[in-house]
Amino acid sequence: MKSFYLSILLAFMYAISIANAYSQRVYANTQEDSHTFLLADVFDPDYAIDADISNFSRLQVNVGLIGSIGTATQNLQFTGVLKPASTAPLMIRFRYAGAVLGLSNAFRLQRTNGGLDQTVGQAYTGSTLLGLLGLDEAEDTGEFTVPVPATGTPSDGVEIRLSALLGVGPSAEVFYAFFITPPIIEFPTVAVCETQDALISISNFQPGYTYRVYDALTDGNLIQSGTTNVLSIPEEDLTPGTYYLEAVEGGTAFTSSRTAFDIVIYPKPGYPEIDLNVNEN
């Protein structure tokens, strides 16, 4: 009996730890799918957007025949209050099997804006897909959680499309898609005096995330990073101007879009001039 209650307790503690670790994720909540009649199918499509992140939808294309054009497509979209910025990576988790991934156009991954087939930005397939997945060579199976890079233009979803090849019927299981909520900075303008460090207070801080300051909205130079709700930027690293803060999920490369804030530096007041004449009455 004790072991039973211990198991329940451990399971509860694990669930809490997972919730904390993923607490800044926003999951896709709407899906659309399509498939070629008789040649392909999408099974359990709502599993890719439900609350259980362990189950999945399944895209299946039958073995390609001469002249066949079977396709299966699923789009996962963010339609809630929080939506991804145009600079936010969108992460998608999927498992793939069938055609050799990266050596064909049987698998395509792309961002969307407005729903199914409303693709924007680069389509990842073939060698570009291998680069996105960080693979050195093609594989015929695998499970991945991959960030689809921002396009710089509005997008609110990500889409997987499978196509038939001659003699090959690919399949994919789609678990979920998400983005990371960007940091909210308590004071968007931070005023400091010369020789003082700048303190950046994060209103929506969550444990398990690293917060990084850059000097550009995308790319740029890393200025400072930390894992507390207040970041301190040393005065020797400061110049007046606009900086950008992002959140990074612990143990991953999953980042949020960046939040801008300004630093204003005031010169220290000089010493007062005091003229003392001891001969005066």
PDB file of N, CA and C in Angstrom, residues 63 91 100 116 122 127 129 132 177 245:
ATOM      1  N   VAL A  63       0.955   3.755 -50.841  1.00  0.00           N
ATOM      2  CA  VAL A  63       2.071   3.541 -51.759  1.00  0.00           C
ATOM      3  C   VAL A  63       1.783   4.208 -53.090  1.00  0.00           C
ATOM      4  N   MET A  91       7.435  25.886 -32.751  1.00  0.00           N
ATOM      5  CA  MET A  91       7.932  24.535 -32.568  1.00  0.00           C
ATOM      6  C   MET A  91       6.845  23.510 -32.882  1.00  0.00           C
ATOM      7  N   VAL A 100      12.535   8.197 -47.387  1.00  0.00           N
ATOM      8  CA  VAL A 100      13.774   8.655 -46.753  1.00  0.00           C
ATOM      9  C   VAL A 100      13.713  10.169 -46.573  1.00  0.00           C
ATOM     10  N   LEU A 116      -5.255  26.431 -43.321  1.00  0.00           N
ATOM     11  CA  LEU A 116      -4.723  25.376 -44.172  1.00  0.00           C
ATOM     12  C   LEU A 116      -4.327  25.905 -45.543  1.00  0.00           C
ATOM     13  N   GLN A 122       9.655  30.196 -46.017  1.00  0.00           N
ATOM     14  CA  GLN A 122      10.355  29.082 -46.658  1.00  0.00           C
ATOM     15  C   GLN A 122       9.674  27.757 -46.372  1.00  0.00           C
ATOM     16  N   SER A 127      17.002  18.809 -48.576  1.00  0.00           N
ATOM     17  CA  SER A 127      18.202  19.195 -47.832  1.00  0.00           C
ATOM     18  C   SER A 127      17.931  20.318 -46.829  1.00  0.00           C
ATOM     19  N   LEU A 129      15.248  20.677 -45.100  1.00  0.00           N
ATOM     20  CA  LEU A 129      14.625  20.032 -43.950  1.00  0.00           C
ATOM     21  C   LEU A 129      15.682  19.364 -43.079  1.00  0.00           C
ATOM     22  N   LEU A 132      17.298  21.997 -41.007  1.00  0.00           N
ATOM     23  CA  LEU A 132      16.419  22.457 -39.935  1.00  0.00           C
ATOM     24  C   LEU A 132      16.411  21.461 -38.774  1.00  0.00           C
ATOM     25  N   ALA A 177       2.024  21.586 -31.614  1.00  0.00           N
ATOM     26  CA  ALA A 177       2.852  22.738 -31.986  1.00  0.00           C
ATOM     27  C   ALA A 177       2.714  23.774 -30.878  1.00  0.00           C
ATOM     28  N   LEU A 245      14.882  41.381 -24.930  1.00  0.00           N
ATOM     29  CA  LEU A 245      14.924  40.277 -23.979  1.00  0.00           C
ATOM     30  C   LEU A 245      14.116  39.095 -24.522  1.00  0.00           C
TER      31      LEU A 245
END
